[in-house]
Tab-separated table of C-alpha atoms in Angstrom:
chain	number	residue	atom	x	y	z
A	1460	MET	CA	-0.054	0.072	-0.012
A	1461	ARG	CA	1.253	3.592	-0.777
A	1462	GLY	CA	1.472	5.981	2.203
A	1463	PRO	CA	0.314	9.370	3.055
A	1464	GLU	CA	3.631	10.509	1.774
A	1465	PHE	CA	3.176	9.198	-1.748
A	1466	ARG	CA	-0.444	10.501	-2.122
A	1467	GLY	CA	0.908	13.994	-0.871
A	1468	MET	CA	3.617	13.896	-3.514
A	1469	THR	CA	1.133	12.822	-6.255
A	1470	GLU	CA	-1.363	15.791	-5.399
A	1471	GLN	CA	1.520	18.112	-5.262
A	1472	HIS	CA	2.682	16.910	-8.901
A	1473	GLU	CA	-0.812	17.145	-10.199
A	1474	SER	CA	-1.146	20.431	-8.711
A	1475	SER	CA	1.958	21.816	-10.351
A	1476	SER	CA	1.082	20.188	-13.782
A	1477	GLY	CA	-2.204	21.862	-13.537
A	1478	THR	CA	-0.475	25.160	-12.995
A	1479	ALA	CA	1.955	24.733	-15.606
A	1480	GLY	CA	-0.899	23.931	-18.117
A	1481	GLY	CA	-3.109	26.829	-17.145
A	1482	GLY	CA	0.124	29.129	-17.535
A	1483	ALA	CA	0.880	27.648	-20.784
A	1484	ALA	CA	-2.796	28.235	-21.900
A	1485	CYS	CA	-2.655	31.754	-20.665
A	1486	LEU	CA	0.615	32.528	-22.714
A	1487	GLN	CA	-1.198	30.954	-25.582
A	1488	GLY	CA	-4.056	33.365	-25.353
A	1489	LEU	CA	-1.980	36.327	-24.769
A	1490	ALA	CA	0.097	35.396	-27.938
A	1491	GLY	CA	-3.145	35.005	-29.952
A	1492	LEU	CA	-4.354	38.432	-28.789
A	1493	ALA	CA	-0.941	39.923	-29.490
A	1494	ALA	CA	-1.128	38.401	-33.129
A	1495	LEU	CA	-4.550	39.907	-33.565
A	1496	PHE	CA	-3.321	43.332	-32.191
A	1497	CYS	CA	-0.303	43.327	-34.723
A	1498	ALA	CA	-2.815	42.499	-37.443
A	1499	ALA	CA	-5.185	45.352	-36.391
A	1500	LEU	CA	-2.240	47.615	-36.074
A	1501	ALA	CA	-0.820	46.974	-39.586
A	1502	LEU	CA	-4.419	47.491	-40.949
A	1503	TRP	CA	-4.742	50.913	-39.020
A	1504	VAL	CA	-1.459	52.229	-40.454
A	1505	VAL	CA	-2.425	51.030	-43.912
A	1506	VAL	CA	-5.861	52.739	-43.693
A	1507	ARG	CA	-5.350	55.844	-41.293
A	1508	GLY	CA	-1.659	56.393	-41.435
A	1509	GLY	CA	1.018	56.221	-38.992
A	1510	VAL	CA	0.125	55.797	-35.111
A	1511	ALA	CA	1.904	56.806	-31.866
A	1512	PHE	CA	0.735	55.853	-28.395
A	1513	SER	CA	2.407	55.119	-24.910
A	1514	VAL	CA	2.317	52.180	-22.729
A	1515	SER	CA	3.734	52.135	-19.163
A	1516	GLY	CA	5.692	54.991	-19.996
A	1517	TRP	CA	7.047	53.640	-23.296
A	1518	HIS	CA	6.422	55.775	-26.289
A	1519	ILE	CA	5.756	53.758	-29.388
A	1520	GLN	CA	5.542	54.854	-32.856
A	1521	VAL	CA	4.466	52.886	-36.002
A	1522	THR	CA	4.801	54.527	-39.389
A	1523	HIS	CA	4.731	51.558	-41.659
A	1524	PRO	CA	3.153	48.072	-41.253
A	1525	ASP	CA	6.087	45.922	-41.940
A	1526	ARG	CA	7.053	45.187	-38.310
A	1527	PRO	CA	3.448	44.506	-36.824
A	1528	ALA	CA	3.066	42.435	-40.237
A	1529	VAL	CA	6.233	40.292	-39.390
A	1530	LEU	CA	5.496	39.923	-35.637
A	1531	GLY	CA	1.884	39.146	-36.218
A	1532	LEU	CA	2.692	36.238	-38.649
A	1533	VAL	CA	5.421	34.792	-36.288
A	1534	LEU	CA	2.913	34.937	-33.280
A	1535	ALA	CA	0.125	33.549	-35.442
A	1536	SER	CA	2.260	30.601	-36.451
A	1537	LEU	CA	3.338	29.982	-32.865
A	1538	VAL	CA	-0.299	29.815	-31.574
A	1539	VAL	CA	-1.339	27.436	-34.273
A	1540	TRP	CA	1.871	25.375	-33.369
A	1541	ARG	CA	0.873	25.232	-29.500
A	1542	LYS	CA	-3.030	24.891	-29.996
A	1543	ARG	CA	-3.065	22.398	-32.734
A	1544	GLY	CA	0.174	20.919	-32.448
A	1545	MET	CA	1.188	21.736	-36.074
A	1546	GLY	CA	4.713	22.277	-36.768
A	1547	LEU	CA	5.843	24.732	-39.662
A	1548	THR	CA	5.915	21.872	-42.277
A	1549	ALA	CA	2.116	20.959	-41.293
A	1550	GLN	CA	1.129	24.734	-41.401
A	1551	VAL	CA	2.529	25.401	-44.876
A	1552	ALA	CA	0.966	22.118	-46.152
A	1553	ALA	CA	-2.503	22.983	-44.589
A	1554	ALA	CA	-2.331	26.555	-46.029
A	1555	ASN	CA	-1.232	25.425	-49.521
A	1556	ASP	CA	-4.179	22.958	-49.595
A	1557	TRP	CA	-6.574	25.465	-48.530
A	1558	LEU	CA	-5.313	27.952	-51.091
A	1559	ALA	CA	-4.991	25.373	-53.781
A	1560	ARG	CA	-8.815	24.542	-53.426
A	1561	ARG	CA	-9.519	28.155	-54.152
A	1562	ASP	CA	-6.724	28.732	-56.714
A	1563	ARG	CA	-9.211	30.204	-59.128
A	1564	TRP	CA	-10.300	33.009	-56.682
A	1565	VAL	CA	-6.681	33.708	-55.082
A	1566	PRO	CA	-5.328	36.216	-57.906
A	1567	TRP	CA	-8.602	38.083	-57.837
A	1568	VAL	CA	-8.570	38.498	-53.919
A	1569	LEU	CA	-5.013	39.456	-54.137
A	1570	ALA	CA	-5.598	42.160	-56.836
A	1571	LEU	CA	-8.619	43.382	-54.958
A	1572	GLY	CA	-6.613	43.884	-51.815
A	1573	ALA	CA	-3.698	45.354	-53.587
A	1574	PHE	CA	-5.966	47.858	-55.530
A	1575	VAL	CA	-7.439	48.992	-52.132
A	1576	PHE	CA	-3.875	49.337	-50.810
A	1577	LEU	CA	-2.483	51.265	-53.838
A	1578	ALA	CA	-5.615	53.440	-54.152
A	1579	ARG	CA	-5.505	54.740	-50.758
A	1580	ILE	CA	-1.839	55.672	-51.282
A	1581	LYS	CA	-2.535	57.397	-54.587
A	1582	ALA	CA	-5.539	59.342	-53.185
A	1583	MET	CA	-3.359	60.655	-50.172
A	1584	ASP	CA	-0.439	61.485	-52.466
A	1585	HIS	CA	-2.653	63.633	-54.481
A	1586	TRP	CA	-4.691	65.187	-51.890
A	1587	THR	CA	-1.564	66.145	-49.759
A	1588	PHE	CA	-0.035	67.858	-52.843
A	1589	GLN	CA	2.511	65.269	-53.380
A	1590	THR	CA	1.822	65.151	-57.022
A	1591	ASP	CA	3.097	68.047	-59.610
A	1592	ALA	CA	3.137	69.521	-62.854
A	1593	TYR	CA	5.754	67.268	-64.176
A	1594	ASP	CA	4.408	64.706	-64.855
A	1595	LEU	CA	0.969	64.228	-63.554
A	1596	ALA	CA	-0.477	67.671	-65.063
A	1597	LEU	CA	1.134	66.796	-68.319
A	1598	TYR	CA	-0.665	63.384	-68.719
A	1599	ASP	CA	-3.804	64.772	-67.382
A	1600	THR	CA	-4.056	67.850	-69.711
A	1601	ALA	CA	-3.109	65.667	-72.703
A	1602	VAL	CA	-5.991	63.169	-71.861
A	1603	ARG	CA	-8.550	66.167	-71.064
A	1604	ASN	CA	-7.635	68.241	-73.910
A	1605	THR	CA	-8.348	65.240	-76.249
A	1606	LEU	CA	-11.841	65.246	-74.971
A	1607	HIS	CA	-12.250	69.027	-75.899
A	1608	GLY	CA	-10.974	68.506	-79.400
A	1609	CYS	CA	-7.102	69.137	-78.964
A	1610	PHE	CA	-5.691	65.816	-79.779
A	1611	LEU	CA	-3.235	64.822	-76.812
A	1612	PHE	CA	-2.275	68.621	-76.467
A	1613	ALA	CA	-0.212	68.907	-73.307
A	1614	ASP	CA	-0.503	72.503	-71.869
A	1615	GLN	CA	2.816	72.212	-69.897
A	1616	LEU	CA	4.647	71.359	-73.155
A	1617	GLY	CA	2.738	73.736	-75.391
A	1618	ARG	CA	2.574	71.028	-78.046
A	1619	ASN	CA	1.346	67.629	-78.751
A	1620	PHE	CA	2.355	64.875	-76.006
A	1621	PHE	CA	3.490	62.451	-78.924
A	1622	SER	CA	6.386	65.030	-79.568
A	1623	ASP	CA	8.048	63.807	-76.221
A	1624	HIS	CA	6.631	60.047	-75.884
A	1625	PHE	CA	4.595	57.938	-78.161
A	1626	SER	CA	2.163	56.595	-75.746
A	1627	PRO	CA	-1.241	55.816	-77.481
A	1628	ILE	CA	-2.386	53.899	-74.359
A	1629	LEU	CA	-3.382	57.322	-72.984
A	1630	LEU	CA	-6.421	57.425	-75.415
A	1631	LEU	CA	-7.943	54.444	-73.342
A	1632	PHE	CA	-8.262	56.840	-70.556
A	1633	CYS	CA	-10.449	59.298	-72.535
A	1634	PRO	CA	-13.653	57.627	-71.947
A	1635	LEU	CA	-12.939	57.396	-68.441
A	1636	TYR	CA	-12.334	61.175	-68.356
A	1637	GLY	CA	-15.724	61.534	-69.641
A	1638	LEU	CA	-17.036	59.837	-66.507
A	1639	ALA	CA	-14.565	61.299	-63.940
A	1640	ASP	CA	-12.481	64.408	-65.115
A	1641	THR	CA	-9.886	64.272	-62.448
A	1642	PRO	CA	-6.255	63.330	-62.478
A	1643	LEU	CA	-7.047	60.468	-59.963
A	1644	THR	CA	-8.656	58.808	-62.804
A	1645	LEU	CA	-5.026	58.283	-64.228
A	1646	MET	CA	-3.805	57.542	-60.717
A	1647	PHE	CA	-6.440	54.697	-59.917
A	1648	GLY	CA	-6.123	53.295	-63.492
A	1649	GLU	CA	-2.499	52.825	-62.600
A	1650	ALA	CA	-3.124	51.177	-59.200
A	1651	LEU	CA	-5.727	48.984	-60.755
A	1652	ALA	CA	-3.158	47.817	-63.416
A	1653	VAL	CA	-0.411	46.975	-61.020
A	1654	ALA	CA	-2.964	45.122	-58.762
A	1655	ALA	CA	-3.937	42.983	-61.794
A	1656	GLY	CA	-0.328	42.612	-62.633
A	1657	LEU	CA	0.244	40.999	-59.079
A	1658	GLY	CA	-2.536	38.662	-60.000
A	1659	ILE	CA	-0.835	37.658	-63.270
A	1660	LEU	CA	2.478	37.227	-61.375
A	1661	TYR	CA	0.824	34.805	-59.019
A	1662	ARG	CA	-0.622	32.839	-62.111
A	1663	ILE	CA	2.917	32.914	-63.560
A	1664	ALA	CA	4.355	31.261	-60.500
A	1665	ARG	CA	1.612	28.596	-60.394
A	1666	GLN	CA	2.183	27.922	-64.111
A	1667	HIS	CA	5.763	26.906	-63.161
A	1668	GLY	CA	4.691	24.646	-60.530
A	1669	LEU	CA	5.339	26.735	-57.482
A	1670	SER	CA	2.834	26.416	-54.360
A	1671	PRO	CA	0.164	29.002	-53.711
A	1672	LEU	CA	2.004	30.576	-50.689
A	1673	THR	CA	5.161	30.967	-52.834
A	1674	GLY	CA	3.191	32.655	-55.406
A	1675	LEU	CA	1.538	35.015	-52.985
A	1676	ALA	CA	5.220	35.557	-51.486
A	1677	VAL	CA	6.501	36.296	-55.013
A	1678	ALA	CA	3.681	38.973	-55.633
A	1679	GLY	CA	4.120	40.550	-52.222
A	1680	LEU	CA	7.848	41.015	-53.037
A	1681	MET	CA	6.994	42.485	-56.344
A	1682	LEU	CA	4.490	44.959	-54.765
A	1683	ASN	CA	7.003	46.138	-51.984
A	1684	HIS	CA	10.059	46.204	-54.290
A	1685	ARG	CA	11.756	49.575	-53.702
A	1686	GLN	CA	11.963	50.445	-57.319
A	1687	MET	CA	8.385	49.347	-57.848
A	1688	ALA	CA	7.056	51.673	-54.946
A	1689	SER	CA	9.207	54.258	-56.338
A	1690	ALA	CA	7.353	54.036	-59.887
A	1691	ILE	CA	4.084	53.987	-58.271
A	1692	LEU	CA	4.702	56.867	-56.041
A	1693	TYR	CA	5.861	59.140	-58.880
A	1694	ASP	CA	2.452	60.481	-59.988
A	1695	PHE	CA	1.518	58.470	-63.170
A	1696	HIS	CA	3.594	57.134	-65.707
A	1697	THR	CA	2.996	54.647	-68.649
A	1698	GLU	CA	6.019	52.642	-68.008
A	1699	VAL	CA	4.194	51.195	-64.808
A	1700	LEU	CA	1.273	50.204	-67.091
A	1701	GLY	CA	3.912	48.647	-69.627
A	1702	ALA	CA	5.463	46.483	-66.839
A	1703	VAL	CA	1.882	45.084	-66.337
A	1704	PHE	CA	1.341	44.293	-69.887
A	1705	LEU	CA	4.805	42.717	-70.251
A	1706	LEU	CA	3.886	40.604	-67.282
A	1707	GLY	CA	0.702	39.527	-69.463
A	1708	CYS	CA	3.004	38.628	-72.367
A	1709	ILE	CA	5.247	36.538	-70.146
A	1710	TRP	CA	2.130	34.714	-68.855
A	1711	GLN	CA	0.527	34.041	-72.225
A	1712	TRP	CA	3.547	33.422	-74.518
A	1713	ARG	CA	3.389	29.527	-74.076
A	1714	ARG	CA	-0.243	29.980	-75.444
A	1715	GLY	CA	0.152	32.499	-77.976
A	1716	GLY	CA	-3.153	33.391	-79.481
A	1717	VAL	CA	-5.602	36.340	-78.703
A	1718	GLY	CA	-4.204	36.716	-75.167
A	1719	TYR	CA	-0.715	37.186	-76.030
A	1720	TRP	CA	-1.209	39.911	-78.786
A	1721	LEU	CA	-3.495	41.791	-77.027
A	1722	PHE	CA	-1.060	42.076	-74.115
A	1723	LEU	CA	2.004	42.709	-76.732
A	1724	LEU	CA	0.015	45.592	-78.368
A	1725	LEU	CA	-1.004	47.199	-75.219
A	1726	ALA	CA	2.686	47.116	-73.974
A	1727	LEU	CA	3.859	48.635	-77.165
A	1728	ALA	CA	1.222	51.440	-76.864
A	1729	CYS	CA	2.562	52.461	-73.516
A	1730	LYS	CA	6.051	54.219	-74.700
A	1731	GLU	CA	8.590	54.212	-77.612
A	1732	ASP	CA	11.166	52.132	-75.668
A	1733	VAL	CA	8.855	49.152	-74.984
A	1734	PRO	CA	9.922	47.416	-78.153
A	1735	LEU	CA	13.355	46.735	-76.827
A	1736	TYR	CA	11.773	44.701	-74.144
A	1737	THR	CA	9.346	42.740	-76.598
A	1738	ALA	CA	12.012	42.369	-79.031
A	1739	GLY	CA	13.995	40.696	-76.338
A	1740	LEU	CA	11.032	38.570	-75.358
A	1741	GLY	CA	10.697	37.567	-79.119
A	1742	ALA	CA	14.050	36.298	-79.204
A	1743	TYR	CA	13.498	34.171	-76.009
A	1744	VAL	CA	10.270	32.915	-77.349
A	1745	PHE	CA	12.311	31.993	-80.725
A	1746	LEU	CA	15.037	30.227	-78.643
A	1747	ARG	CA	12.417	28.528	-76.731
A	1748	GLY	CA	11.165	26.553	-79.939
A	1749	ARG	CA	8.122	28.973	-80.547
A	1750	ARG	CA	9.911	30.148	-83.860
A	1751	GLY	CA	6.966	31.833	-85.591
A	1752	LEU	CA	5.813	33.355	-82.619
A	1753	GLY	CA	9.326	34.590	-81.579
A	1754	LEU	CA	9.906	36.065	-85.231
A	1755	ALA	CA	6.511	37.707	-85.417
A	1756	THR	CA	6.969	39.332	-82.081
A	1757	CYS	CA	10.349	40.666	-83.140
A	1758	ALA	CA	9.118	42.058	-86.545
A	1759	VAL	CA	6.035	43.754	-84.738
A	1760	SER	CA	8.370	45.381	-82.127
A	1761	VAL	CA	10.859	46.469	-84.789
A	1762	ALA	CA	8.151	48.131	-86.945
A	1763	TRP	CA	6.609	49.585	-84.058
A	1764	ALA	CA	10.013	51.239	-82.890
A	1765	VAL	CA	10.772	52.650	-86.480
A	1766	ALA	CA	7.240	54.050	-86.753
A	1767	ALA	CA	7.694	55.717	-83.408
A	1768	TRP	CA	11.025	56.775	-83.495
A	1769	LYS	CA	11.698	57.790	-87.219
A	1770	PHE	CA	8.178	59.161	-87.895
A	1771	ILE	CA	5.718	59.830	-85.370
A	1772	ILE	CA	7.766	61.405	-82.613
A	1773	PRO	CA	9.409	63.872	-85.200
A	1774	LEU	CA	6.323	64.746	-86.960
A	1775	ALA	CA	4.608	65.492	-83.651
A	1776	GLY	CA	7.687	67.610	-82.562
A	1777	GLN	CA	10.027	70.058	-84.440
A	1778	GLY	CA	13.138	67.775	-84.886
A	1779	ASP	CA	14.391	64.726	-86.564
A	1780	ILE	CA	14.750	62.616	-83.531
A	1781	SER	CA	13.342	62.322	-80.027
A	1782	PRO	CA	14.548	65.454	-77.759
A	1783	PHE	CA	15.428	62.941	-75.151
A	1784	VAL	CA	17.997	61.142	-77.338
A	1785	GLU	CA	19.727	64.539	-77.854
A	1786	ALA	CA	19.553	65.438	-74.129
A	1787	ARG	CA	20.399	62.124	-72.556
A	1788	TRP	CA	22.697	60.348	-74.983
A	1789	SER	CA	24.498	62.966	-76.899
A	1790	HIS	CA	27.803	61.644	-75.034
A	1791	LEU	CA	27.491	58.551	-77.169
A	1792	GLY	CA	26.755	59.883	-80.482
A	1793	ASN	CA	24.304	62.069	-82.554
A	1794	GLY	CA	21.216	60.177	-83.518
A	1795	TYR	CA	19.884	56.618	-82.839
A	1796	GLY	CA	22.289	54.919	-85.206
A	1797	GLU	CA	25.426	56.425	-83.532
A	1798	VAL	CA	24.261	55.680	-80.154
A	1799	ALA	CA	23.503	51.919	-80.842
A	1800	TRP	CA	26.805	51.764	-82.637
A	1801	THR	CA	28.778	53.037	-79.735
A	1802	LEU	CA	27.269	50.687	-77.310
A	1803	LEU	CA	27.821	47.754	-79.574
A	1804	ARG	CA	31.493	48.485	-80.062
A	1805	ARG	CA	32.140	49.124	-76.371
A	1806	PRO	CA	31.228	45.849	-74.871
A	1807	ALA	CA	33.224	46.376	-71.522
A	1808	TYR	CA	31.292	49.638	-70.950
A	1809	GLY	CA	28.190	47.778	-71.553
A	1810	LEU	CA	29.015	45.052	-69.110
A	1811	SER	CA	30.055	47.614	-66.487
A	1812	LEU	CA	26.499	48.989	-66.781
A	1813	LEU	CA	25.039	45.538	-65.802
A	1814	VAL	CA	26.705	45.772	-62.380
A	1815	SER	CA	25.767	49.307	-61.744
A	1816	PRO	CA	23.928	50.299	-58.453
A	1817	GLY	CA	20.541	50.379	-59.954
A	1818	VAL	CA	20.896	46.797	-61.355
A	1819	ARG	CA	21.897	45.497	-57.721
A	1820	ASP	CA	18.819	47.086	-56.296
A	1821	LEU	CA	16.580	45.485	-58.930
A	1822	LEU	CA	18.019	41.940	-58.311
A	1823	GLY	CA	18.479	42.430	-54.633
A	1824	GLY	CA	14.789	43.107	-54.074
A	1825	PHE	CA	13.938	39.554	-55.290
A	1826	GLY	CA	16.918	38.190	-53.053
A	1827	TRP	CA	19.176	37.661	-55.959
A	1828	LEU	CA	17.299	34.608	-56.935
A	1829	SER	CA	16.565	36.056	-60.418
A	1830	LEU	CA	20.226	35.004	-61.348
A	1831	ALA	CA	19.201	31.451	-60.847
A	1832	GLY	CA	16.819	31.984	-63.835
A	1833	ILE	CA	19.039	34.232	-65.737
A	1834	GLU	CA	17.661	33.443	-69.110
A	1835	ALA	CA	14.526	35.449	-68.187
A	1836	LEU	CA	16.620	38.518	-67.584
A	1837	LEU	CA	18.077	38.491	-71.062
A	1838	PRO	CA	14.911	40.282	-72.888
A	1839	ALA	CA	15.711	43.129	-70.306
A	1840	LEU	CA	19.278	43.643	-71.055
A	1841	PRO	CA	18.963	46.228	-73.946
A	1842	GLY	CA	16.827	48.298	-71.806
A	1843	VAL	CA	19.038	48.048	-68.974
A	1844	VAL	CA	22.020	49.211	-71.097
A	1845	LEU	CA	19.991	51.993	-72.612
A	1846	ASN	CA	18.700	53.424	-69.392
A	1847	ALA	CA	22.040	52.923	-67.386
A	1848	SER	CA	24.036	54.766	-70.127
A	1849	SER	CA	21.765	57.896	-69.865
A	1850	SER	CA	23.291	61.084	-68.602
A	1851	LEU	CA	20.281	61.732	-66.503
A	1852	GLU	CA	21.453	60.521	-62.947
A	1853	ALA	CA	18.136	59.188	-61.934
A	1854	GLN	CA	17.559	57.357	-65.085
A	1855	ALA	CA	21.049	55.757	-64.834
A	1856	GLY	CA	20.478	54.666	-61.490
A	1857	LEU	CA	17.156	53.132	-62.477
A	1858	GLN	CA	15.346	55.191	-59.953
A	1859	LEU	CA	11.994	56.870	-59.972
A	1860	TYR	CA	9.879	54.793	-62.629
A	1861	TYR	CA	12.880	53.952	-64.960
A	1862	ALA	CA	13.044	50.409	-63.660
A	1863	ALA	CA	9.350	49.591	-64.092
A	1864	PRO	CA	9.719	47.659	-67.529
A	1865	MET	CA	12.414	45.528	-66.113
A	1866	LEU	CA	10.716	44.341	-63.025
A	1867	PRO	CA	8.471	41.635	-64.702
A	1868	PHE	CA	11.794	40.025	-65.985
A	1869	ALA	CA	13.307	40.018	-62.628
A	1870	ALA	CA	10.333	38.537	-61.100
A	1871	TRP	CA	10.102	36.010	-63.660
A	1872	GLY	CA	13.639	35.179	-63.120
A	1873	MET	CA	13.116	34.773	-59.670
A	1874	VAL	CA	10.204	32.365	-60.240
A	1875	ILE	CA	12.381	30.132	-62.594
A	1876	GLY	CA	15.238	30.448	-60.020
A	1877	MET	CA	13.104	29.062	-57.375
A	1878	VAL	CA	11.942	26.124	-59.652
A	1879	ARG	CA	15.681	25.379	-60.240
A	1880	VAL	CA	16.412	25.465	-56.515
A	1881	LYS	CA	13.461	23.326	-55.488
A	1882	ASN	CA	14.317	20.681	-58.248
A	1883	LEU	CA	18.062	20.775	-56.789
A	1884	VAL	CA	16.796	20.088	-53.291
A	1885	ASN	CA	14.642	17.146	-54.651
A	1886	ARG	CA	17.658	15.674	-56.088
A	1887	LEU	CA	19.789	15.995	-53.038
A	1888	HIS	CA	17.158	15.098	-50.552
A	1889	PRO	CA	15.274	12.167	-51.755
A	1890	ARG	CA	13.173	11.520	-48.502
A	1891	PRO	CA	10.006	13.209	-48.685
A	1892	ALA	CA	9.934	14.311	-45.020
A	1893	ALA	CA	13.156	16.261	-45.676
A	1894	ARG	CA	11.936	17.873	-48.977
A	1895	ALA	CA	8.876	18.829	-47.139
A	1896	ARG	CA	10.613	20.522	-44.287
A	1897	LEU	CA	13.008	22.341	-46.580
A	1898	GLY	CA	9.909	23.489	-48.860
A	1899	ALA	CA	8.219	24.715	-45.598
A	1900	ALA	CA	11.356	26.644	-44.473
A	1901	GLY	CA	11.719	28.133	-47.832
A	1902	ALA	CA	8.037	29.305	-48.164
A	1903	GLY	CA	8.253	30.511	-44.452
A	1904	LEU	CA	11.337	32.496	-45.218
A	1905	LEU	CA	9.704	34.180	-48.525
A	1906	LEU	CA	6.756	34.965	-46.464
A	1907	LEU	CA	8.672	36.686	-43.812
A	1908	ALA	CA	10.470	38.573	-46.463
A	1909	ALA	CA	7.279	39.766	-48.115
A	1910	ALA	CA	5.954	40.605	-44.696
A	1911	GLY	CA	9.064	42.198	-43.509
A	1912	THR	CA	9.078	44.641	-46.651
A	1913	PHE	CA	5.208	45.117	-46.629
A	1914	GLY	CA	4.673	48.863	-47.184
A	1915	ALA	CA	8.343	49.689	-46.016
A	1916	HIS	CA	8.894	51.950	-49.125
A	1917	TYR	CA	5.381	53.622	-49.295
A	1918	PRO	CA	4.196	56.810	-47.254
A	1919	PHE	CA	1.241	56.531	-44.781
A	1920	ASP	CA	0.462	59.890	-44.178
A	1921	SER	CA	-2.546	61.348	-42.458
A	1922	VAL	CA	-4.304	64.646	-43.625
A	1923	SER	CA	-2.514	67.459	-41.568
A	1924	PRO	CA	-4.022	71.051	-40.676
A	1925	ARG	CA	-1.603	72.603	-43.234
A	1926	VAL	CA	-3.162	70.383	-45.980
A	1927	ARG	CA	-6.663	71.357	-45.008
A	1928	GLU	CA	-5.579	75.114	-44.920
A	1929	ARG	CA	-4.157	74.555	-48.668
A	1930	HIS	CA	-7.351	73.153	-49.818
A	1931	ARG	CA	-9.409	75.941	-48.102
A	1932	ILE	CA	-7.161	78.749	-50.081
A	1933	MET	CA	-7.447	76.874	-53.247
A	1934	ARG	CA	-11.400	77.045	-53.004
A	1935	MET	CA	-11.289	80.790	-52.647
A	1936	LEU	CA	-9.542	81.364	-56.103
A	1937	PRO	CA	-12.013	82.727	-58.532
A	1938	GLU	CA	-12.698	80.519	-61.754
A	1939	GLY	CA	-10.453	81.359	-64.459
A	1940	ALA	CA	-7.977	83.449	-62.260
A	1941	SER	CA	-4.157	83.372	-63.216
A	1942	VAL	CA	-2.064	82.440	-60.306
A	1943	SER	CA	1.629	81.639	-59.586
A	1944	ALA	CA	1.808	78.611	-57.420
A	1945	GLU	CA	4.322	75.721	-56.384
A	1946	SER	CA	4.268	72.707	-58.512
A	1947	GLY	CA	2.028	70.371	-56.152
A	1948	PHE	CA	-0.810	72.985	-56.830
A	1949	ILE	CA	-0.678	72.497	-60.741
A	1950	PRO	CA	-2.621	69.341	-60.994
A	1951	HIS	CA	-5.349	70.675	-58.667
A	1952	LEU	CA	-5.318	74.281	-60.389
A	1953	THR	CA	-5.885	72.843	-63.934
A	1954	ARG	CA	-9.706	72.793	-63.115
A	1955	THR	CA	-10.035	76.339	-61.622
């Protein structure tokens, strides 16, 4: 028989076990509440702007949603692990299964969320006078004047917009301006295009056999890429639209058909330098075995470039060539031919441009994985060399919006690179359990990278009293009055 001492020890052990279990459950509940708080805080920053508060004498200021997003993701994973006994591998597998069953709707939900996110940023950017005469008002007046009988006449240039850039894609905004005559129509249109492009990028990742979580992570890295954020934040530019349509070409090239040609023509219509990228894509398609499609793509690209550079831009302007060629590439020669010949006969100079800081930023934003799919970068090489050789510092550094047409190829290279890494791991680790653990770790790291950069390069401002005062003063101006104002007022004053 067991004595009273043994029973006392048993009761004490059960009591301590119950206390420990209760403590673990309490910590688990606190972690769950903290994860929900982080999610709510990230959402608050996105919707309302930065937030500052004090807790027990600690002053906390959150200006971007990236840190609460990372912390919330980690805490949520820990809660699931403790509550359901699911490790990282099981969590990733369950999430992928859940998303795969809804794969048809994932890109639509992704695009909707991205549009709401970007539309808020665009609206605040314009409302707080961060947009200016160059370049938003230039695009705005060109579209607006077309509706009033002056075909693409840009007030700030004093001439037709085609004298600077051949961007017939602007004509698609004319019917929209008939419904909403405001610069926000252009800005929201760009936000919608980028959001749709993220859905297309998700489809590209799935097309290459990557998991749904990995596809979402790639789309997140694209949205939060510093150069993409820079392009989106610089008012409105057709280069951003061109990047989206180039993604569409990448998505559709295996099928060919109407979808591919529609995206190709829309991309070409964005700007006169897009044929550099589409011709490169045509060469890639040719080398991958679709020779007829590749040759046709190259032929259309060359014909479009000749029409734009040799005829349309000079006829709309006052010179024989684009004014930007004279202003930014005169150190390489006079005219298109001399500039191209100089770049061709100086291969060392061209190679040095491929390792410039702007190119390093482009690849670094995708974790350098694009190099593992280097063939996807080849179509962008002519555009990289042309931009990096410009005498304009911002263009040479691929800053502002200049890197936008290259981003689709870098993202595509990342997708191909991840497929190669996955195949290599499968060969080195034949055991399914090891492959599953490594795949889960990779997906987890990508999700943390996407969460860790979430909104990091976007502003989340709130409307200040100074902004309200500016709007009050602007409303006092009589209609038709001539005023002298700083650049941020110009897109607003074109309608007074």
